[in-house]
PDB file of C-alpha atoms and ligand atoms in Angstrom:
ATOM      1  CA  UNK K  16     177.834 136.206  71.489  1.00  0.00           C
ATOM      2  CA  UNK K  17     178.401 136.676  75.286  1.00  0.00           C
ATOM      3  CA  UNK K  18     178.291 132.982  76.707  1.00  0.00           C
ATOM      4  CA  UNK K  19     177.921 132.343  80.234  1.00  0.00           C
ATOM      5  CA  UNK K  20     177.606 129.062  82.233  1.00  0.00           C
ATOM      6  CA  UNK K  21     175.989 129.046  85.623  1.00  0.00           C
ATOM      7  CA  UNK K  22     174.010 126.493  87.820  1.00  0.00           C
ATOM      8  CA  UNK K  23     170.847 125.403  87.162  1.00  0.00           C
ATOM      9  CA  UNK K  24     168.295 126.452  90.186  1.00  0.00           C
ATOM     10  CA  UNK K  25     164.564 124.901  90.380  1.00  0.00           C
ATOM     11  CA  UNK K  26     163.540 128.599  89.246  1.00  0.00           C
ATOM     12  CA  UNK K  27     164.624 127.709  86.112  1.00  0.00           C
ATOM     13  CA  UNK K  28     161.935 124.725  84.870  1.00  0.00           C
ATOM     14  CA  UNK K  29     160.206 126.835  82.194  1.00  0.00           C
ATOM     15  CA  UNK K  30     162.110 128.344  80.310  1.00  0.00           C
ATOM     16  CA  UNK K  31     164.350 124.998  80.498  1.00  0.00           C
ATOM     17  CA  UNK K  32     161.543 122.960  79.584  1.00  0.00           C
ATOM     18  CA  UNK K  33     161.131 125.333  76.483  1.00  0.00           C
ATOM     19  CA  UNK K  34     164.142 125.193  75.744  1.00  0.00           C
ATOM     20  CA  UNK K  35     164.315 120.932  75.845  1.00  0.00           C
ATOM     21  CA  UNK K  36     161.052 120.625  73.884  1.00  0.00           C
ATOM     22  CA  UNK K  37     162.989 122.201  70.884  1.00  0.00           C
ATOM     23  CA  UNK K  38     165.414 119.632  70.881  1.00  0.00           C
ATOM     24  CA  UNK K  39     165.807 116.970  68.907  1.00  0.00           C
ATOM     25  CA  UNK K  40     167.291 114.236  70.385  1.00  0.00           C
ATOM     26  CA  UNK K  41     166.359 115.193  74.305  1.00  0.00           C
ATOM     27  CA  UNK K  42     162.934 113.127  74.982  1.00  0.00           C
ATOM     28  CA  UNK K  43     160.768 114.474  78.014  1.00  0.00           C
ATOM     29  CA  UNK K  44     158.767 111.746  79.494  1.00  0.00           C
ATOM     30  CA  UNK K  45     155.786 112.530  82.132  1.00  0.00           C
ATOM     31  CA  UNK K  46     157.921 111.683  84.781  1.00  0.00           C
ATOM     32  CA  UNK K  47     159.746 115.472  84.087  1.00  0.00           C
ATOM     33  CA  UNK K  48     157.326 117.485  85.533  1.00  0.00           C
ATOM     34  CA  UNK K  49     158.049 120.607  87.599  1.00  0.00           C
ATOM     35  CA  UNK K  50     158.027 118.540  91.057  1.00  0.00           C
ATOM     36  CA  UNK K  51     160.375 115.842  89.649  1.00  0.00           C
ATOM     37  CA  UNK K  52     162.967 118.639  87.909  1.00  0.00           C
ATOM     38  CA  UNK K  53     163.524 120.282  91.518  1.00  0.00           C
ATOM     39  CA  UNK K  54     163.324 117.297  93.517  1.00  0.00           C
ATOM     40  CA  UNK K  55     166.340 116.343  91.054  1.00  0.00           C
ATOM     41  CA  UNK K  56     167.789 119.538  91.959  1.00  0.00           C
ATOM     42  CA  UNK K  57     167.499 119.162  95.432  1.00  0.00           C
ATOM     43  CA  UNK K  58     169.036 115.500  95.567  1.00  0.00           C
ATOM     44  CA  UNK K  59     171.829 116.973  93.511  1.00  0.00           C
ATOM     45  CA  UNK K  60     172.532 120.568  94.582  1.00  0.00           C
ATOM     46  CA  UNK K  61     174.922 122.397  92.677  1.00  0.00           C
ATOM     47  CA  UNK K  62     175.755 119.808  89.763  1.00  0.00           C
ATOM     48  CA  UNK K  63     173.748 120.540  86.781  1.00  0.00           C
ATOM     49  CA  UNK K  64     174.739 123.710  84.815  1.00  0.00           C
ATOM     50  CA  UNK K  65     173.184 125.778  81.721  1.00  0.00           C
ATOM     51  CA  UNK K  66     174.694 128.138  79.391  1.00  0.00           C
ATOM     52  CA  UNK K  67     173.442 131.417  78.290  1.00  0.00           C
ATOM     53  CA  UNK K  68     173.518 133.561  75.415  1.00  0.00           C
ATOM     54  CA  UNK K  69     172.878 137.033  77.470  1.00  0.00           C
ATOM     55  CA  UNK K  70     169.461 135.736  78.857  1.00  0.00           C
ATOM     56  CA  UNK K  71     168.865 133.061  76.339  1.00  0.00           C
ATOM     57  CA  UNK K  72     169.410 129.512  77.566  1.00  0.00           C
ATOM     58  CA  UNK K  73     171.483 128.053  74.644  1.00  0.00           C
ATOM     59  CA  UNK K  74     172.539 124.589  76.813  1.00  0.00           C
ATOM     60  CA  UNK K  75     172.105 122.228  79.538  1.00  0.00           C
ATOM     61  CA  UNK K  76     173.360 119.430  81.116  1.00  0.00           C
ATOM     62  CA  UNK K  77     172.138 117.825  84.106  1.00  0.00           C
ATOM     63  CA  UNK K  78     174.301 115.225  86.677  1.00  0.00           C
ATOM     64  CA  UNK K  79     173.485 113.402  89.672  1.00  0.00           C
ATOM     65  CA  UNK K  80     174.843 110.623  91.554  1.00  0.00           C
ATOM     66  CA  UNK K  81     173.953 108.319  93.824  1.00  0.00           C
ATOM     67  CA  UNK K  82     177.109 107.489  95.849  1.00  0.00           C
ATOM     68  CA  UNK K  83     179.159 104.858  93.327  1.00  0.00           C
ATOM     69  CA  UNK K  84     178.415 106.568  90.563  1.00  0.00           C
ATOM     70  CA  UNK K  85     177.132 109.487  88.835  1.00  0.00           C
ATOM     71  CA  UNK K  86     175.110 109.727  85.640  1.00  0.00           C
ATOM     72  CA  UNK K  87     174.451 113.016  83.584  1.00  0.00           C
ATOM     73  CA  UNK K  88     171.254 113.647  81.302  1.00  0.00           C
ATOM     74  CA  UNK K  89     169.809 115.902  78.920  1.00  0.00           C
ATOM     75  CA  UNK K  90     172.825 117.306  77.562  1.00  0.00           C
ATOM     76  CA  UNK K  91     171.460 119.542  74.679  1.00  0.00           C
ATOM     77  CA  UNK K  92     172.895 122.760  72.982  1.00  0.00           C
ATOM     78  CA  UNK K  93     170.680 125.167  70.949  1.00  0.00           C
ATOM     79  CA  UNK K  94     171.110 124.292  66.932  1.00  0.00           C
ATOM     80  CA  UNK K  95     172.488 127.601  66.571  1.00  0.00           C
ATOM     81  CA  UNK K  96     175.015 127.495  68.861  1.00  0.00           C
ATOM     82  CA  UNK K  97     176.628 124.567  68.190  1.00  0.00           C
ATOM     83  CA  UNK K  98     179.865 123.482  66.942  1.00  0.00           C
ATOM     84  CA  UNK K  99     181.819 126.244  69.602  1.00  0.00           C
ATOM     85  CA  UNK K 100     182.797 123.847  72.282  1.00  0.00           C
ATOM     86  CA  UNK K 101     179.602 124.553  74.758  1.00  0.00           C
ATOM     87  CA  UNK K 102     178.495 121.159  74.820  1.00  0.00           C
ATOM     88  CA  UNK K 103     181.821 120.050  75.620  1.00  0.00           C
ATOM     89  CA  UNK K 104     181.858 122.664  78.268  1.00  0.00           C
ATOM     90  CA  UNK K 105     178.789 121.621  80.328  1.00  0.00           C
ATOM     91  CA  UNK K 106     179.963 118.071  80.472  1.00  0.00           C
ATOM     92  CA  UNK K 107     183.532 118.950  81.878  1.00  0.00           C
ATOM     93  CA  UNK K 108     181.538 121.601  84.337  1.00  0.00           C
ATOM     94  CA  UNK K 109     179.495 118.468  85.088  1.00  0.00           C
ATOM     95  CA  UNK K 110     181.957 115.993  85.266  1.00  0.00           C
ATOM     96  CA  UNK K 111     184.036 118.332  87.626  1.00  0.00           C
ATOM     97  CA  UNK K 112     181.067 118.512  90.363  1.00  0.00           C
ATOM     98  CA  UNK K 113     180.728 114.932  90.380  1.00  0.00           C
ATOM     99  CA  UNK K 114     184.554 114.061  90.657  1.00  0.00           C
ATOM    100  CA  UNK K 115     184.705 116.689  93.376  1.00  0.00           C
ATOM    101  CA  UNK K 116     182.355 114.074  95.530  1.00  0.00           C
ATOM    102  CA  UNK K 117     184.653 111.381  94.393  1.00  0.00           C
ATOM    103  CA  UNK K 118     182.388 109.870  91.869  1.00  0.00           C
ATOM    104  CA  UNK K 119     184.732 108.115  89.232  1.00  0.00           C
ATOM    105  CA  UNK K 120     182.192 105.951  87.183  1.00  0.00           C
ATOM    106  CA  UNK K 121     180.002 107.911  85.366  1.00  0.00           C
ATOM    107  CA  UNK K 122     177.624 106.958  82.831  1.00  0.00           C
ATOM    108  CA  UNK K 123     174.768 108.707  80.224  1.00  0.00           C
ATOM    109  CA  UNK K 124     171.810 106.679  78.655  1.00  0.00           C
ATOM    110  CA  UNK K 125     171.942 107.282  74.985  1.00  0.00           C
ATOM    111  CA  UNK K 126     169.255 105.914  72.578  1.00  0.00           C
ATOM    112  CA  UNK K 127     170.463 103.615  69.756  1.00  0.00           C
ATOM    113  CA  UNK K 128     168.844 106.021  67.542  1.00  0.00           C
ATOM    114  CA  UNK K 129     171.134 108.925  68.226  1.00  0.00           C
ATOM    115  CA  UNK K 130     173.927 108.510  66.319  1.00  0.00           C
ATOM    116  CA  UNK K 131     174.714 112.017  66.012  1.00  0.00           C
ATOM    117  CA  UNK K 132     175.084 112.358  69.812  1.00  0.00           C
ATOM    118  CA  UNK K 133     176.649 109.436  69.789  1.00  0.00           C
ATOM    119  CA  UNK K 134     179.514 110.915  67.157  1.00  0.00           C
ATOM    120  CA  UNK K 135     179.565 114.050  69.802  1.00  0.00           C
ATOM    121  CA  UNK K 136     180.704 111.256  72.955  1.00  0.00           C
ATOM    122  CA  UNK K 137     182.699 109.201  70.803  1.00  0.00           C
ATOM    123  CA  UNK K 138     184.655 112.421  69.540  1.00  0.00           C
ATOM    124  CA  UNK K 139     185.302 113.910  72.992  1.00  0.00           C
ATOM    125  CA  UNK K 140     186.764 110.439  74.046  1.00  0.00           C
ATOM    126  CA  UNK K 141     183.767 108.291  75.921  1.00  0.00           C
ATOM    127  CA  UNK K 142     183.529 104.732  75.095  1.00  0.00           C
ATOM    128  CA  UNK K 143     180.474 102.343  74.705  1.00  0.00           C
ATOM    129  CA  UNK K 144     180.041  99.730  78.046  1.00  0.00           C
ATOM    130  CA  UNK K 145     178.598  96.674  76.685  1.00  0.00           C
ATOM    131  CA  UNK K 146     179.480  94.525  79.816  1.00  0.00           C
ATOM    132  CA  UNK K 147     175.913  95.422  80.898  1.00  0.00           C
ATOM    133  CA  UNK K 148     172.158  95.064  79.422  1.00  0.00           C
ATOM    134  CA  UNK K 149     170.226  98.215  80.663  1.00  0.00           C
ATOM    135  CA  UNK K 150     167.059  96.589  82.070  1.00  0.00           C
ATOM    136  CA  UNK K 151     163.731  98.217  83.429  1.00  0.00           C
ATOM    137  CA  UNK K 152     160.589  97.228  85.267  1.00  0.00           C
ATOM    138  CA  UNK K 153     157.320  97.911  83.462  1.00  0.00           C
ATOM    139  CA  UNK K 154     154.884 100.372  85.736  1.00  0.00           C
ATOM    140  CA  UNK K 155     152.021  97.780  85.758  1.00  0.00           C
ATOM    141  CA  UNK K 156     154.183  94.474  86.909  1.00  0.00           C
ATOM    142  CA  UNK K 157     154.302  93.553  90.494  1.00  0.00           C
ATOM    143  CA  UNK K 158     157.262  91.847  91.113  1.00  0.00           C
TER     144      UNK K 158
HETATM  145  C1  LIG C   4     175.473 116.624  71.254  1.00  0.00           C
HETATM  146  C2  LIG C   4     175.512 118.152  71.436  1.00  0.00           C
HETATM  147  C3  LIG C   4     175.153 118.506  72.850  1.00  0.00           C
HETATM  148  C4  LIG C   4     176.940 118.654  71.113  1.00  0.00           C
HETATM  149  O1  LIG C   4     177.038 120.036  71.489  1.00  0.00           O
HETATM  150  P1  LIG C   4     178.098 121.038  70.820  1.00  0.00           P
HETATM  151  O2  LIG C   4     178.105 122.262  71.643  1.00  0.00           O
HETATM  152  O3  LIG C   4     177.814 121.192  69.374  1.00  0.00           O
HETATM  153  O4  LIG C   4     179.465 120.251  70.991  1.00  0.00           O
HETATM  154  P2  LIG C   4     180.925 120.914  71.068  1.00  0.00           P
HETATM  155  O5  LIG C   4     180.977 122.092  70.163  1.00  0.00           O
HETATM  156  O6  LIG C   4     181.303 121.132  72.486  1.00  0.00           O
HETATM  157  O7  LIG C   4     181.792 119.758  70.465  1.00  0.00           O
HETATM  158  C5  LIG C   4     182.959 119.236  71.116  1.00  0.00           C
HETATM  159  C6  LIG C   4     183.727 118.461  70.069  1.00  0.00           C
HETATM  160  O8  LIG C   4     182.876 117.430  69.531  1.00  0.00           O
HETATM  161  C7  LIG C   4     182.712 117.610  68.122  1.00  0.00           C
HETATM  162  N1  LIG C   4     181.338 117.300  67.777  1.00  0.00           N
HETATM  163  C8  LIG C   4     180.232 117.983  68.124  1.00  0.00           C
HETATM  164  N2  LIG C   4     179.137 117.379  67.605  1.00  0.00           N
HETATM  165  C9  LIG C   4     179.600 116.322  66.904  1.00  0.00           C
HETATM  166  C10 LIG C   4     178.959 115.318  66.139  1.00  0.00           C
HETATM  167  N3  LIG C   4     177.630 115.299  65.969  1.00  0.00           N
HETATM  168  N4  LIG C   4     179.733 114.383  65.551  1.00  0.00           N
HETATM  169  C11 LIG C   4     181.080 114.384  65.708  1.00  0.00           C
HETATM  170  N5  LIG C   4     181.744 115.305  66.436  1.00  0.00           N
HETATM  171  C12 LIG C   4     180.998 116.260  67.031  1.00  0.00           C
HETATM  172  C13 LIG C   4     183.039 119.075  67.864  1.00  0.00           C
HETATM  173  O9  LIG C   4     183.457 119.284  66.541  1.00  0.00           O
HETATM  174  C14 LIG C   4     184.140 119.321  68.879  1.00  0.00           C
HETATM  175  O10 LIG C   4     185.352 118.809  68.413  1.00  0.00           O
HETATM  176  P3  LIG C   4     186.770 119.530  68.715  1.00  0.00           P
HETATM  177  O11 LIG C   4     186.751 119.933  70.173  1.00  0.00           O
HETATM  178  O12 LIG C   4     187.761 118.477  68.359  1.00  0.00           O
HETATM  179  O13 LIG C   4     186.797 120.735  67.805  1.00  0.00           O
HETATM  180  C15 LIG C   4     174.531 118.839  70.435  1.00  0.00           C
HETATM  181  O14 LIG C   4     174.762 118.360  69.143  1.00  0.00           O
HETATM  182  C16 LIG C   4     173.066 118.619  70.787  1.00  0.00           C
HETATM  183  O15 LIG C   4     172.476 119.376  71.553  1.00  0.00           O
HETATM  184  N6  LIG C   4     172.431 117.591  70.198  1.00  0.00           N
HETATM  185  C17 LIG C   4     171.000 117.365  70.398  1.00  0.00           C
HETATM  186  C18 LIG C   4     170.659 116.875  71.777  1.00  0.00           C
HETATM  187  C19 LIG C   4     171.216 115.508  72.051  1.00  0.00           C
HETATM  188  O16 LIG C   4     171.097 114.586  71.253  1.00  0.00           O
HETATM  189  N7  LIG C   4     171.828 115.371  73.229  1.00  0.00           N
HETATM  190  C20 LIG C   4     172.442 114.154  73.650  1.00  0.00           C
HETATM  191  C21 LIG C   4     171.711 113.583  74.786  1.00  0.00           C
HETATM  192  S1  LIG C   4     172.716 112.324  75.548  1.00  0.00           S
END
């Protein structure tokens, strides 16, 4: 295998969006269209990162921030490829970006039902936050 990491660009939405739609455990909701993945992009140049297998995408993770603190998504490698220390690659890539804009809270939604990502987090040393309840609005209220 010849395994390269580089940055995600907005050029990059289908094959990504391919790739995420064979992933168990990443869920897409209609809010991830094409617009929405570069307008992430744009908000967030130069922070999210993918890793290729020659030119096979084979990983992702995505990070943002919005000045306190930084939050990364859709960290997913290929089923194949796991187990070699990419996923824990793309989240130190990630992590580096944000610290290097002085972001020093970070924080990833998980679902309760992922347990095996959950293992992966745990193992490479993050800790649950329970001083918070993660609360939403629904679309159709008016507050
Ligand atoms: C979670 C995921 C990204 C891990 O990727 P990966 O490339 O296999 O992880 P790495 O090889 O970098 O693992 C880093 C360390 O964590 C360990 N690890 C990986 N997956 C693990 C798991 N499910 N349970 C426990 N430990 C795990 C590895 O053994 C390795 O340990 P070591 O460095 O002590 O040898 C991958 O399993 C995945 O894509 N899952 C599906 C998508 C998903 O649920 N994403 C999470 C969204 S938040």
């Amino acid at each position: 295998m010849s395994m390269t990491i580089r940055e995600i660009h907005p050029e990059d939405y289908d094959a990504i969006n391919v790739f995420w739609r064979n992933i168990d455990g990443i869920e897409l909701d209609d809010s991830e269209d094409e617009q929405n993945f570069k307008f992430f992009l744009g908000r967030n140049k130069g922070m999210s990162f993918l890793a290729l297998d020659h030119d096979k995408i084979i990983g992702t993770c995505l990070a943002s921030h919005n000045g306190r603190c930084g939050f990364l998504n859709h960290l997913a490698v290929a089923q194949n490829h796991r187990r070699k220390g990419i996923g824990r690659m793309l989240v130190q890539k990630c992590l580096e970006m944000l610290q290097a804009e002085g972001i020093k809270k970070i924080y990833i939604f998980l679902s309760k039902k992922n347990v095996e990502a959950q293992a992966f987090w745990e193992h490479i040393g993050w800790v649950q936050y329970d001083q918070y309840l993660v609360m939403t609005i629904e679309e159709d209220i008016n507050p």
